[in-house]
mmCIF file of C-alpha atoms in Angstrom:
data_model
loop_
_atom_site.group_PDB
_atom_site.id
_atom_site.type_symbol
_atom_site.label_atom_id
_atom_site.label_comp_id
_atom_site.label_asym_id
_atom_site.label_seq_id
_atom_site.Cartn_x
_atom_site.Cartn_y
_atom_site.Cartn_z
ATOM 1 C CA UNK B 1 -0.388 -5.217 -43.517
ATOM 2 C CA UNK B 2 0.963 -2.940 -45.917
ATOM 3 C CA UNK B 3 1.058 -0.034 -43.875
ATOM 4 C CA UNK B 4 3.777 -2.249 -41.403
ATOM 5 C CA UNK B 5 6.098 -2.775 -44.716
ATOM 6 C CA UNK B 6 7.851 0.585 -44.526
ATOM 7 C CA UNK B 7 8.107 0.414 -40.991
ATOM 8 C CA UNK B 8 9.628 -2.937 -40.964
ATOM 9 C CA UNK B 9 11.865 -1.916 -43.671
ATOM 10 C CA UNK B 10 13.002 0.989 -41.750
ATOM 11 C CA UNK B 11 13.596 -0.994 -38.332
ATOM 12 C CA UNK B 12 15.461 -3.669 -40.407
ATOM 13 C CA UNK B 13 18.130 -1.513 -41.894
ATOM 14 C CA UNK B 14 18.739 0.397 -38.523
ATOM 15 C CA UNK B 15 19.089 -3.151 -36.926
ATOM 16 C CA UNK B 16 21.608 -4.137 -39.600
ATOM 17 C CA UNK B 17 23.470 -0.457 -39.004
ATOM 18 C CA UNK B 18 23.500 -1.017 -34.903
ATOM 19 C CA UNK B 19 24.872 -4.506 -35.771
ATOM 20 C CA UNK B 20 27.954 -3.325 -38.051
ATOM 21 C CA UNK B 21 29.230 -1.724 -34.923
ATOM 22 C CA UNK B 22 28.146 -3.912 -32.286
ATOM 23 C CA UNK B 23 28.389 -7.575 -34.142
ATOM 24 C CA UNK B 24 26.153 -9.310 -31.619
ATOM 25 C CA UNK B 25 22.590 -10.126 -32.455
ATOM 26 C CA UNK B 26 21.328 -9.603 -28.536
ATOM 27 C CA UNK B 27 23.146 -6.539 -28.043
ATOM 28 C CA UNK B 28 21.770 -5.112 -31.389
ATOM 29 C CA UNK B 29 18.264 -5.603 -30.442
ATOM 30 C CA UNK B 30 18.772 -4.282 -27.086
ATOM 31 C CA UNK B 31 20.248 -1.104 -28.544
ATOM 32 C CA UNK B 32 17.372 -1.019 -31.322
ATOM 33 C CA UNK B 33 14.806 -1.350 -28.631
ATOM 34 C CA UNK B 34 16.138 1.553 -26.633
ATOM 35 C CA UNK B 35 16.888 3.765 -29.723
ATOM 36 C CA UNK B 36 12.939 2.833 -30.588
ATOM 37 C CA UNK B 37 12.042 4.040 -27.060
ATOM 38 C CA UNK B 38 13.909 7.229 -27.245
ATOM 39 C CA UNK B 39 12.302 8.251 -30.434
ATOM 40 C CA UNK B 40 8.828 7.508 -29.183
ATOM 41 C CA UNK B 41 9.400 9.006 -25.793
ATOM 42 C CA UNK B 42 6.953 11.933 -26.544
ATOM 43 C CA UNK B 43 4.273 9.830 -27.017
ATOM 44 C CA UNK B 44 5.318 7.873 -24.027
ATOM 45 C CA UNK B 45 5.433 10.864 -21.999
ATOM 46 C CA UNK B 46 2.016 11.918 -22.779
ATOM 47 C CA UNK B 47 0.654 8.448 -22.403
ATOM 48 C CA UNK B 48 2.401 7.891 -18.619
ATOM 49 C CA UNK B 49 1.185 11.717 -17.883
ATOM 50 C CA UNK B 50 -2.562 11.008 -19.218
ATOM 51 C CA UNK B 51 -2.490 7.845 -16.807
ATOM 52 C CA UNK B 52 -1.120 9.552 -13.813
ATOM 53 C CA UNK B 53 -3.519 12.187 -13.733
ATOM 54 C CA UNK B 54 -6.384 9.857 -14.518
ATOM 55 C CA UNK B 55 -5.207 7.875 -11.399
ATOM 56 C CA UNK B 56 -4.562 11.334 -9.158
ATOM 57 C CA UNK B 57 -8.378 12.031 -9.352
ATOM 58 C CA UNK B 58 -9.816 8.688 -8.763
ATOM 59 C CA UNK B 59 -10.728 9.910 -5.072
ATOM 60 C CA UNK B 60 -13.008 12.857 -6.533
ATOM 61 C CA UNK B 61 -14.492 10.397 -9.317
ATOM 62 C CA UNK B 62 -15.768 8.200 -6.583
ATOM 63 C CA UNK B 63 -17.056 11.421 -4.706
ATOM 64 C CA UNK B 64 -18.952 11.909 -7.940
ATOM 65 C CA UNK B 65 -20.147 8.740 -8.017
ATOM 66 C CA UNK B 66 -21.545 8.524 -4.667
ATOM 67 C CA UNK B 67 -23.240 11.416 -4.832
ATOM 68 C CA UNK B 68 -24.995 10.773 -8.258
ATOM 69 C CA UNK B 69 -24.673 6.456 -7.977
ATOM 70 C CA UNK B 70 -28.760 6.937 -8.886
ATOM 71 C CA UNK B 71 -28.562 9.465 -11.864
ATOM 72 C CA UNK B 72 -25.992 8.197 -14.580
ATOM 73 C CA UNK B 73 -26.937 10.881 -16.743
ATOM 74 C CA UNK B 74 -26.174 13.398 -14.318
ATOM 75 C CA UNK B 75 -23.205 11.447 -13.384
ATOM 76 C CA UNK B 76 -21.925 11.371 -16.913
ATOM 77 C CA UNK B 77 -22.412 15.451 -17.187
ATOM 78 C CA UNK B 78 -20.336 16.022 -13.930
ATOM 79 C CA UNK B 79 -17.699 13.642 -14.930
ATOM 80 C CA UNK B 80 -17.336 15.670 -18.237
ATOM 81 C CA UNK B 81 -17.084 18.824 -16.511
ATOM 82 C CA UNK B 82 -14.845 17.372 -14.114
ATOM 83 C CA UNK B 83 -12.395 16.522 -16.793
ATOM 84 C CA UNK B 84 -13.142 19.853 -18.273
ATOM 85 C CA UNK B 85 -11.980 21.675 -15.348
ATOM 86 C CA UNK B 86 -8.881 19.578 -14.566
ATOM 87 C CA UNK B 87 -7.758 19.438 -18.267
ATOM 88 C CA UNK B 88 -8.204 15.715 -18.392
ATOM 89 C CA UNK B 89 -8.425 13.831 -21.718
ATOM 90 C CA UNK B 90 -9.822 10.504 -20.913
ATOM 91 C CA UNK B 91 -8.507 9.186 -24.216
ATOM 92 C CA UNK B 92 -5.069 10.944 -23.617
ATOM 93 C CA UNK B 93 -3.307 7.511 -22.601
ATOM 94 C CA UNK B 94 -4.883 5.828 -25.274
ATOM 95 C CA UNK B 95 -4.321 7.565 -28.712
ATOM 96 C CA UNK B 96 -0.493 7.777 -28.112
ATOM 97 C CA UNK B 97 -0.704 3.937 -27.935
ATOM 98 C CA UNK B 98 -2.381 3.617 -30.932
ATOM 99 C CA UNK B 99 -0.047 5.949 -32.869
ATOM 100 C CA UNK B 100 2.940 3.644 -31.457
ATOM 101 C CA UNK B 101 1.203 0.203 -32.341
ATOM 102 C CA UNK B 102 2.488 0.604 -36.084
ATOM 103 C CA UNK B 103 5.926 0.909 -34.814
ATOM 104 C CA UNK B 104 5.629 -2.331 -32.439
ATOM 105 C CA UNK B 105 4.094 -4.498 -35.104
ATOM 106 C CA UNK B 106 6.839 -3.988 -37.388
ATOM 107 C CA UNK B 107 9.637 -4.542 -34.721
ATOM 108 C CA UNK B 108 7.515 -7.529 -34.277
ATOM 109 C CA UNK B 109 7.814 -8.649 -37.539
ATOM 110 C CA UNK B 110 11.309 -7.647 -38.363
ATOM 111 C CA UNK B 111 12.659 -10.101 -35.262
ATOM 112 C CA UNK B 112 10.209 -12.519 -35.983
ATOM 113 C CA UNK B 113 11.376 -12.762 -39.774
ATOM 114 C CA UNK B 114 14.768 -10.959 -39.860
ATOM 115 C CA UNK B 115 15.851 -12.062 -43.330
ATOM 116 C CA UNK B 116 12.431 -10.352 -44.722
ATOM 117 C CA UNK B 117 13.590 -7.012 -44.039
ATOM 118 C CA UNK B 118 17.307 -6.687 -43.262
ATOM 119 C CA UNK B 119 19.468 -5.459 -46.593
ATOM 120 C CA UNK B 120 20.965 -8.454 -48.381
ATOM 121 C CA UNK B 121 24.074 -6.415 -48.464
ATOM 122 C CA UNK B 122 24.180 -6.307 -44.454
ATOM 123 C CA UNK B 123 26.531 -8.385 -42.744
ATOM 124 C CA UNK B 124 23.837 -9.191 -40.172
ATOM 125 C CA UNK B 125 21.686 -10.911 -43.376
ATOM 126 C CA UNK B 126 24.473 -13.204 -44.051
ATOM 127 C CA UNK B 127 25.395 -13.748 -40.064
ATOM 128 C CA UNK B 128 21.835 -14.825 -39.624
ATOM 129 C CA UNK B 129 21.559 -17.050 -42.940
ATOM 130 C CA UNK B 130 24.618 -18.658 -41.685
ATOM 131 C CA UNK B 131 23.685 -18.588 -38.003
ATOM 132 C CA UNK B 132 26.683 -16.943 -36.826
ATOM 133 C CA UNK B 133 27.035 -14.826 -34.201
ATOM 134 C CA UNK B 134 23.376 -15.213 -33.198
ATOM 135 C CA UNK B 135 24.083 -16.480 -29.825
ATOM 136 C CA UNK B 136 23.462 -14.470 -27.074
ATOM 137 C CA UNK B 137 24.496 -15.789 -23.388
ATOM 138 C CA UNK B 138 24.129 -19.104 -25.221
ATOM 139 C CA UNK B 139 20.550 -18.437 -26.148
ATOM 140 C CA UNK B 140 19.964 -19.002 -29.966
ATOM 141 C CA UNK B 141 17.716 -15.755 -30.368
ATOM 142 C CA UNK B 142 16.323 -17.379 -33.912
ATOM 143 C CA UNK B 143 13.967 -20.016 -32.384
ATOM 144 C CA UNK B 144 11.646 -20.143 -29.195
ATOM 145 C CA UNK B 145 12.021 -21.767 -25.512
ATOM 146 C CA UNK B 146 9.695 -24.209 -26.373
ATOM 147 C CA UNK B 147 11.997 -25.844 -29.416
ATOM 148 C CA UNK B 148 14.645 -26.232 -26.763
ATOM 149 C CA UNK B 149 15.036 -29.962 -26.425
ATOM 150 C CA UNK B 150 16.571 -30.234 -22.870
ATOM 151 C CA UNK B 151 15.160 -28.481 -19.861
ATOM 152 C CA UNK B 152 19.091 -27.917 -19.072
ATOM 153 C CA UNK B 153 19.738 -25.789 -22.119
ATOM 154 C CA UNK B 154 16.142 -24.236 -21.727
ATOM 155 C CA UNK B 155 17.534 -22.511 -18.079
ATOM 156 C CA UNK B 156 18.494 -19.118 -19.428
ATOM 157 C CA UNK B 157 15.370 -19.088 -21.925
ATOM 158 C CA UNK B 158 13.300 -19.627 -18.901
ATOM 159 C CA UNK B 159 15.266 -17.339 -16.867
ATOM 160 C CA UNK B 160 14.781 -14.236 -19.256
ATOM 161 C CA UNK B 161 10.919 -14.920 -19.621
ATOM 162 C CA UNK B 162 10.331 -14.721 -15.961
ATOM 163 C CA UNK B 163 12.583 -11.599 -15.914
ATOM 164 C CA UNK B 164 9.873 -10.193 -18.648
ATOM 165 C CA UNK B 165 6.939 -11.235 -16.402
ATOM 166 C CA UNK B 166 8.608 -9.588 -13.247
ATOM 167 C CA UNK B 167 9.448 -6.437 -15.015
ATOM 168 C CA UNK B 168 5.971 -6.279 -16.480
ATOM 169 C CA UNK B 169 4.577 -6.457 -13.078
ATOM 170 C CA UNK B 170 6.518 -4.007 -11.666
ATOM 171 C CA UNK B 171 6.081 -1.385 -14.896
ATOM 172 C CA UNK B 172 2.216 -1.920 -13.781
ATOM 173 C CA UNK B 173 2.554 -1.108 -9.814
ATOM 174 C CA UNK B 174 4.867 1.738 -10.534
ATOM 175 C CA UNK B 175 1.726 3.696 -12.046
ATOM 176 C CA UNK B 176 -1.179 1.855 -10.203
ATOM 177 C CA UNK B 177 0.429 1.760 -6.580
ATOM 178 C CA UNK B 178 -1.371 5.094 -5.373
ATOM 179 C CA UNK B 179 -4.929 3.958 -7.080
ATOM 180 C CA UNK B 180 -5.852 1.291 -4.474
ATOM 181 C CA UNK B 181 -9.194 -0.684 -4.648
ATOM 182 C CA UNK B 182 -11.927 0.945 -6.403
ATOM 183 C CA UNK B 183 -15.589 0.194 -6.773
ATOM 184 C CA UNK B 184 -15.742 1.250 -10.327
ATOM 185 C CA UNK B 185 -16.280 -1.808 -12.482
ATOM 186 C CA UNK B 186 -14.462 0.047 -15.145
ATOM 187 C CA UNK B 187 -11.335 0.639 -13.054
ATOM 188 C CA UNK B 188 -11.561 -2.884 -11.488
ATOM 189 C CA UNK B 189 -11.233 -4.394 -15.451
ATOM 190 C CA UNK B 190 -8.232 -2.262 -15.823
ATOM 191 C CA UNK B 191 -6.690 -3.390 -12.955
ATOM 192 C CA UNK B 192 -7.274 -7.141 -13.866
ATOM 193 C CA UNK B 193 -5.982 -6.162 -17.295
ATOM 194 C CA UNK B 194 -2.754 -4.916 -16.060
ATOM 195 C CA UNK B 195 -2.184 -8.266 -13.912
ATOM 196 C CA UNK B 196 -3.068 -10.147 -16.549
ATOM 197 C CA UNK B 197 -1.008 -8.905 -19.190
ATOM 198 C CA UNK B 198 2.256 -9.454 -17.818
ATOM 199 C CA UNK B 199 1.611 -13.367 -17.371
ATOM 200 C CA UNK B 200 0.390 -13.184 -21.266
ATOM 201 C CA UNK B 201 3.483 -11.829 -22.531
ATOM 202 C CA UNK B 202 5.268 -14.523 -20.167
ATOM 203 C CA UNK B 203 3.103 -17.369 -22.010
ATOM 204 C CA UNK B 204 3.521 -16.052 -25.660
ATOM 205 C CA UNK B 205 7.300 -15.428 -24.756
ATOM 206 C CA UNK B 206 7.500 -19.670 -24.527
ATOM 207 C CA UNK B 207 6.584 -19.551 -28.429
ATOM 208 C CA UNK B 208 8.314 -16.677 -29.858
ATOM 209 C CA UNK B 209 11.868 -16.548 -31.134
ATOM 210 C CA UNK B 210 13.997 -15.473 -28.283
ATOM 211 C CA UNK B 211 15.192 -12.524 -29.919
ATOM 212 C CA UNK B 212 11.738 -10.902 -29.275
ATOM 213 C CA UNK B 213 12.073 -11.802 -25.732
ATOM 214 C CA UNK B 214 15.196 -9.960 -25.580
ATOM 215 C CA UNK B 215 13.049 -6.550 -26.909
ATOM 216 C CA UNK B 216 10.356 -7.329 -24.079
ATOM 217 C CA UNK B 217 12.848 -7.529 -21.333
ATOM 218 C CA UNK B 218 14.912 -4.414 -22.547
ATOM 219 C CA UNK B 219 11.647 -2.298 -23.227
ATOM 220 C CA UNK B 220 10.254 -3.294 -19.972
ATOM 221 C CA UNK B 221 13.683 -2.073 -17.991
ATOM 222 C CA UNK B 222 13.821 0.896 -20.114
ATOM 223 C CA UNK B 223 10.308 2.200 -19.479
ATOM 224 C CA UNK B 224 10.641 1.208 -15.889
ATOM 225 C CA UNK B 225 13.145 4.003 -15.445
ATOM 226 C CA UNK B 226 11.397 6.103 -17.900
ATOM 227 C CA UNK B 227 8.640 6.173 -15.663
ATOM 228 C CA UNK B 228 10.289 6.720 -12.689
ATOM 229 C CA UNK B 229 11.712 9.894 -14.188
ATOM 230 C CA UNK B 230 8.367 11.176 -15.551
ATOM 231 C CA UNK B 231 6.579 10.391 -12.140
ATOM 232 C CA UNK B 232 9.041 12.086 -10.000
ATOM 233 C CA UNK B 233 9.017 15.442 -12.687
ATOM 234 C CA UNK B 234 4.901 15.141 -12.320
ATOM 235 C CA UNK B 235 5.181 14.489 -8.340
ATOM 236 C CA UNK B 236 7.481 17.557 -7.940
ATOM 237 C CA UNK B 237 5.428 19.539 -10.531
ATOM 238 C CA UNK B 238 2.377 19.185 -8.455
ATOM 239 C CA UNK B 239 4.237 19.756 -5.036
ATOM 240 C CA UNK B 240 5.642 23.111 -6.217
ATOM 241 C CA UNK B 241 1.905 23.815 -7.458
ATOM 242 C CA UNK B 242 0.300 22.973 -3.900
ATOM 243 C CA UNK B 243 3.253 24.991 -2.236
ATOM 244 C CA UNK B 244 2.458 27.917 -4.537
ATOM 245 C CA UNK B 245 -1.276 27.679 -3.817
ATOM 246 C CA UNK B 246 -0.455 27.669 -0.019
ATOM 247 C CA UNK B 247 1.383 30.812 -0.632
ATOM 248 C CA UNK B 248 -1.283 32.808 -2.328
ATOM 249 C CA UNK B 249 -4.100 31.667 0.373
ATOM 250 C CA UNK B 250 -1.377 32.733 3.443
ATOM 251 C CA UNK B 251 -1.484 36.195 1.318
ATOM 252 C CA UNK B 252 -4.783 36.636 0.627
ATOM 253 C CA UNK B 253 -5.396 36.052 4.910
ATOM 254 C CA UNK B 254 -2.852 38.512 5.661
ATOM 255 C CA UNK B 255 -4.542 40.850 3.136
ATOM 256 C CA UNK B 256 -8.040 40.121 4.839
ATOM 257 C CA UNK B 257 -6.446 40.534 8.292
ATOM 258 C CA UNK B 258 -4.846 43.831 7.344
ATOM 259 C CA UNK B 259 -8.241 45.329 6.181
ATOM 260 C CA UNK B 260 -9.829 43.893 9.032
ATOM 261 C CA UNK B 261 -7.476 45.711 11.761
ATOM 262 C CA UNK B 262 -8.049 49.405 10.603
ATOM 263 C CA UNK B 263 -11.864 48.244 11.470
ATOM 264 C CA UNK B 264 -11.115 46.791 14.964
ATOM 265 C CA UNK B 265 -9.036 49.957 15.853
ATOM 266 C CA UNK B 266 -11.734 52.332 14.705
ATOM 267 C CA UNK B 267 -14.517 50.507 16.865
ATOM 268 C CA UNK B 268 -12.195 50.607 19.727
ATOM 269 C CA UNK B 269 -11.537 54.349 19.475
ATOM 270 C CA UNK B 270 -15.326 55.235 19.121
ATOM 271 C CA UNK B 271 -16.023 53.359 22.261
ATOM 272 C CA UNK B 272 -12.872 54.881 24.334
#
């Protein structure tokens, strides 16, 4: 794909640049993954916030579904009005994901065929060509676990793949733990996809170059910390908003009571 080539060349250059300071292929991949995730953080922030907002309004959506269960047209109108009122864009968690796709595909290509995108003048190109400094925790990062001959030698590869699955599952639970079970078929489908995707990544990791598996693992760990920070900030923001609303309600009640007290005193005086 022509659109991927510029991204792949840029990532190949960045990877070789990092390797010039950290002459370890595995460490360079991990650092590169962190750098890319920091660069696309604004998009990830929008995606995580949109996903969390969609999760938070699920109880209200369930109420609307029960209220208009026999009238889909009215339900769609109510949901559209509800989203508008809450400032929620249903595509808000999808669009940032689509924008990031070229970067992910480019990184995938670089790690799968590094010699095509890394400048030939760089030390990383020469080391990969001559199989120098490519071992990472006794793993050859240019070959997949499926090509290792003995099961004993496969152990570190299997451990990393299991860590990819575990961190991906934890990452999904982070954002969906408040949702619970839903009667909405679309929500159930999304929950099922969230459970299957980590297993899918574990399955394909068995046949992909181990450098890509290091990328998956590093990205998962980074996003776990990133999502925890975003969720904490959003929860704090919601708490402050609720507190402000409660203060406003208390002040309104006080003002109402103050207005009513003089009237009561006047009535008492008249009776006397």
